[in-house]
């Protein structure tokens, strides 16, 4: 049975950039998406439709021991991505489309849920309008997420916000000045990496202190830079850069130093391929990501940070 602890609603929004989740007309072929290493590095969670609808699955870090997580959703809701809350619990969002005046403008109610990987027992931590992609701080006392201010089709600003779990205080970290999405805590919780853009500019990888000060843009150049993932020593950030090649979407995993130097691609590939959504293993040895290089549907793969040792984990 689900225990509903807090229902805290804020007016915000939802972002649709490549690599984010969209559930309209899900594909019938199996797709494995959005891998995330457990804090102890022994397992990877991801979302897959291999069970018929999109839901969380867990496997060991070497790809063995695949199993579905026994969680259920409220009626009419769908999974909106999943990460680890702790070594035995997951943090995910349940999303449900809403209409204003009978008109569907892309609005969603998003509920952030913490659930046990063993029995699926869950608790609601937060609910908002068009809030997405929660992540828990290393100390476990705060969530960071993205919040859209206005109707989706009005191209509103999107901010990074935090929720203090003990007080339910919401803090806006960015400045209503563009698109700020896909926030990720540094290993010590003092900084946050995210994807940012102003106006019609492409997304770049940015960092800031956990209180929103000291913002800095790390990457530059063409393409849409997304989905930052910290190395365990906090010296590097992995991300994916999306561009158009021959009219199709092409994405590569890249790594940049946290001082903005050393930006380089680690998954160079022939043809048009999508390598996306990296997650760095806690021991620093691997980066997990989703790739469609096996034939058009996404699978979970790993690679060493130096670009060697590519291996597909799911089939």
XYZ file of C-alpha atoms in Angstrom:
315
model
C 0.000 0.000 0.000
C 1.269 3.458 -0.817
C 1.799 5.879 2.025
C 1.103 9.472 1.011
C 3.218 11.695 3.254
C 3.143 15.145 1.642
C 1.352 16.706 -1.298
C 3.097 19.943 -2.198
C 1.937 21.549 -5.456
C 3.827 24.281 -7.282
C 3.128 25.928 -10.599
C 5.916 24.962 -12.925
C 6.445 23.025 -16.143
C 7.872 20.259 -18.280
C 10.756 20.214 -20.715
C 10.909 18.294 -23.943
C 14.540 18.073 -25.046
C 16.156 15.015 -26.543
C 17.013 12.566 -23.823
C 14.058 13.628 -21.687
C 11.089 11.343 -21.347
C 8.001 11.494 -23.548
C 5.339 8.823 -23.405
C 3.176 9.680 -26.409
C 2.894 6.678 -28.749
C 5.577 4.521 -27.098
C 7.422 2.190 -29.455
C 6.437 -1.465 -29.645
C 10.056 -2.664 -29.949
C 11.995 -3.086 -26.726
C 13.816 0.050 -25.582
C 16.063 0.298 -22.513
C 16.586 3.888 -21.381
C 18.228 6.148 -18.798
C 20.701 3.921 -16.888
C 21.807 4.972 -13.412
C 24.400 3.321 -11.152
C 23.485 2.527 -7.553
C 25.482 4.430 -4.907
C 27.548 1.309 -4.138
C 28.114 0.636 -7.843
C 26.864 -2.946 -7.763
C 23.672 -2.424 -9.795
C 22.182 -0.341 -12.586
C 18.568 0.725 -12.786
C 16.929 1.710 -16.071
C 13.488 2.112 -17.594
C 12.316 -0.355 -20.238
C 9.163 -1.349 -22.065
C 10.298 -4.977 -22.258
C 7.451 -5.833 -19.886
C 4.858 -4.275 -22.193
C 4.816 -0.786 -20.692
C 7.668 1.428 -19.487
C 8.743 0.508 -15.958
C 11.948 0.189 -13.888
C 14.329 -2.766 -14.176
C 17.459 -3.546 -12.174
C 20.508 -5.591 -13.150
C 23.949 -6.169 -11.727
C 26.670 -3.849 -13.000
C 27.885 -6.568 -15.374
C 24.412 -6.963 -16.954
C 23.437 -10.178 -15.170
C 20.527 -10.749 -12.800
C 17.974 -8.645 -14.698
C 14.671 -8.238 -12.852
C 11.659 -5.958 -12.850
C 11.084 -3.708 -9.846
C 7.694 -4.514 -8.241
C 6.214 -1.029 -8.226
C 2.769 -0.033 -9.442
C 1.416 3.350 -10.463
C -1.789 5.184 -9.707
C -4.371 4.841 -12.457
C -3.649 6.883 -15.592
C -0.042 7.628 -14.628
C 3.196 6.638 -16.343
C 6.824 6.421 -15.287
C 8.876 9.551 -15.931
C 12.406 8.336 -15.327
C 14.080 6.648 -12.357
C 17.289 7.067 -10.312
C 18.593 5.604 -7.062
C 17.547 7.206 -3.775
C 19.773 4.836 -1.760
C 21.174 1.345 -2.266
C 17.794 -0.233 -1.511
C 15.380 2.452 -2.713
C 14.561 4.191 -5.990
C 13.391 7.724 -6.725
C 11.118 8.176 -9.703
C 8.358 10.394 -10.997
C 4.828 9.431 -11.936
C 3.361 11.690 -14.619
C -0.239 12.274 -15.610
C -1.431 14.579 -18.414
C -3.759 17.401 -17.473
C -5.964 19.749 -19.489
C -6.680 23.406 -18.876
C -10.101 24.436 -20.144
C -10.296 21.239 -22.165
C -7.082 22.079 -24.053
C -4.016 19.866 -23.854
C -0.957 22.143 -23.866
C 1.500 19.526 -22.653
C 0.843 20.057 -18.949
C 1.448 17.215 -16.517
C 1.078 16.460 -12.848
C 4.356 14.932 -11.677
C 4.641 13.057 -8.395
C 8.059 12.227 -6.947
C 8.021 8.796 -5.326
C 10.547 6.859 -3.210
C 10.146 3.079 -3.451
C 11.791 -0.054 -2.103
C 13.444 -2.268 -4.724
C 12.442 -5.382 -2.762
C 8.699 -5.057 -2.281
C 7.794 -1.836 -4.128
C 6.501 -0.163 -0.949
C 6.470 3.546 -1.765
C 6.060 7.025 -0.339
C 5.163 10.265 -2.091
C 7.710 12.986 -1.371
C 6.465 15.800 -3.613
C 3.900 16.595 -6.283
C 3.926 19.504 -8.691
C 2.643 20.721 -12.026
C 5.213 20.163 -14.760
C 8.126 19.415 -12.467
C 10.514 16.703 -13.543
C 13.719 14.685 -13.130
C 14.246 14.553 -9.340
C 17.608 13.577 -7.822
C 18.466 13.190 -4.147
C 21.468 14.937 -2.604
C 24.354 12.779 -1.324
C 23.322 13.652 2.243
C 19.752 12.545 1.547
C 18.168 15.742 2.866
C 17.269 17.517 -0.405
C 15.873 16.873 -3.872
C 16.886 18.832 -6.950
C 14.563 18.979 -9.959
C 13.549 21.107 -12.926
C 10.400 23.251 -12.983
C 8.768 24.920 -15.968
C 7.019 28.259 -15.436
C 4.035 28.396 -17.743
C 2.226 26.358 -20.345
C 4.460 24.053 -22.356
C 3.510 25.509 -25.760
C 4.306 29.062 -24.619
C 8.047 28.267 -24.545
C 8.397 29.278 -20.878
C 11.518 29.524 -18.754
C 12.643 26.406 -16.896
C 14.495 26.590 -13.600
C 16.453 24.292 -11.312
C 14.908 24.095 -7.842
C 15.583 22.209 -4.635
C 13.239 20.826 -2.001
C 14.420 20.509 1.602
C 12.781 17.264 2.723
C 12.691 18.161 6.426
C 11.022 21.561 6.015
C 9.431 21.251 2.532
C 11.079 24.557 1.621
C 11.468 25.033 -2.149
C 14.431 27.100 -3.335
C 14.792 28.406 -6.902
C 18.460 28.229 -7.885
C 18.427 29.647 -11.416
C 17.053 32.959 -12.548
C 14.042 32.626 -14.889
C 16.403 33.474 -17.751
C 16.044 30.511 -20.105
C 16.196 26.730 -20.081
C 17.887 25.067 -17.089
C 17.365 21.309 -16.919
C 18.734 17.872 -15.997
C 20.365 18.764 -12.678
C 22.922 16.424 -11.079
C 24.531 16.710 -7.628
C 28.298 16.630 -7.269
C 29.565 13.684 -5.157
C 30.008 15.910 -2.079
C 26.721 17.778 -2.595
C 28.331 21.219 -2.768
C 27.719 21.772 -6.504
C 25.140 21.004 -9.172
C 25.745 20.393 -12.856
C 22.943 21.034 -15.337
C 22.181 21.850 -18.965
C 21.496 25.527 -19.616
C 20.563 27.836 -22.483
C 19.285 31.376 -22.955
C 17.038 32.517 -25.786
C 17.393 30.308 -28.857
C 20.907 29.187 -27.965
C 21.815 25.503 -27.790
C 22.080 23.756 -24.441
C 25.509 23.751 -22.784
C 26.795 22.049 -19.643
C 26.898 24.385 -16.650
C 27.720 24.155 -12.960
C 26.783 26.168 -9.885
C 27.100 25.905 -6.138
C 24.257 24.092 -4.414
C 22.807 27.437 -3.280
C 22.587 28.682 -6.881
C 25.603 31.010 -6.787
C 28.742 30.814 -8.897
C 27.134 29.616 -12.140
C 29.559 28.775 -14.930
C 29.256 27.459 -18.493
C 31.731 24.637 -19.174
C 31.085 23.678 -22.796
C 30.691 25.622 -26.023
C 30.170 25.107 -29.719
C 27.542 23.454 -31.860
C 25.127 20.793 -30.769
C 22.862 20.306 -27.785
C 24.907 19.414 -24.685
C 22.831 17.427 -22.207
C 22.566 15.052 -19.240
C 25.631 15.845 -17.066
C 27.039 13.073 -14.868
C 29.841 13.713 -12.354
C 32.922 11.543 -12.017
C 33.323 10.236 -8.455
C 36.356 12.474 -7.869
C 34.331 15.510 -9.080
C 37.067 16.445 -11.566
C 35.120 15.580 -14.730
C 31.574 15.607 -16.094
C 30.266 13.231 -18.737
C 27.430 14.359 -20.999
C 26.029 13.738 -24.456
C 26.112 16.138 -27.387
C 23.307 15.871 -29.914
C 23.480 17.164 -33.480
C 21.983 16.515 -36.905
C 23.849 14.347 -39.399
C 22.262 13.699 -42.793
C 19.003 15.011 -41.371
C 19.018 12.467 -38.532
C 19.799 12.740 -34.827
C 23.377 11.805 -33.912
C 24.662 11.833 -30.329
C 28.037 11.174 -28.726
C 29.172 10.798 -25.131
C 31.797 13.382 -24.167
C 33.731 14.344 -21.036
C 34.716 17.829 -19.868
C 36.835 18.855 -16.878
C 34.981 20.768 -14.189
C 37.203 23.783 -14.853
C 35.959 23.828 -18.469
C 39.078 22.306 -20.039
C 39.773 18.974 -21.658
C 36.446 18.649 -23.491
C 36.581 15.527 -25.670
C 34.369 12.833 -27.214
C 34.714 9.237 -25.961
C 32.171 7.431 -28.203
C 33.192 8.404 -31.730
C 31.332 6.169 -34.175
C 30.773 5.714 -37.904
C 27.382 6.494 -39.367
C 24.487 8.050 -37.479
C 24.211 6.698 -33.935
C 22.638 7.918 -30.696
C 24.797 7.460 -27.584
C 23.009 9.274 -24.742
C 22.247 9.707 -21.012
C 25.563 8.809 -19.301
C 25.908 7.657 -15.693
C 29.355 7.394 -14.092
C 30.086 4.349 -11.910
C 31.045 5.184 -8.300
C 34.464 3.549 -8.712
C 35.171 5.715 -11.773
C 35.904 2.760 -14.060
C 32.838 2.877 -16.322
C 30.238 5.160 -17.847
C 26.869 3.540 -18.579
C 24.686 4.992 -21.322
C 21.882 4.190 -23.747
C 22.751 3.502 -27.375
C 20.861 2.560 -30.521
C 23.949 1.305 -32.361
C 22.670 -2.294 -32.089
C 19.879 -1.768 -34.604
C 17.645 1.228 -33.970
C 16.275 0.491 -30.493
C 18.048 1.541 -27.319
C 20.113 -0.801 -25.166
C 22.217 -0.149 -22.078
C 25.977 -0.175 -22.670
C 29.138 0.695 -20.749
C 32.480 2.159 -21.742
C 35.659 3.196 -19.929
C 36.094 6.971 -19.511
C 39.027 6.856 -21.950
C 36.724 5.510 -24.691
C 37.877 1.880 -24.563
C 36.060 -1.295 -23.527
C 32.653 -0.678 -25.105
C 30.219 -3.409 -24.064
C 26.442 -3.842 -24.435
C 24.765 -5.067 -21.222
C 21.119 -5.574 -22.253
C 19.717 -7.536 -25.176
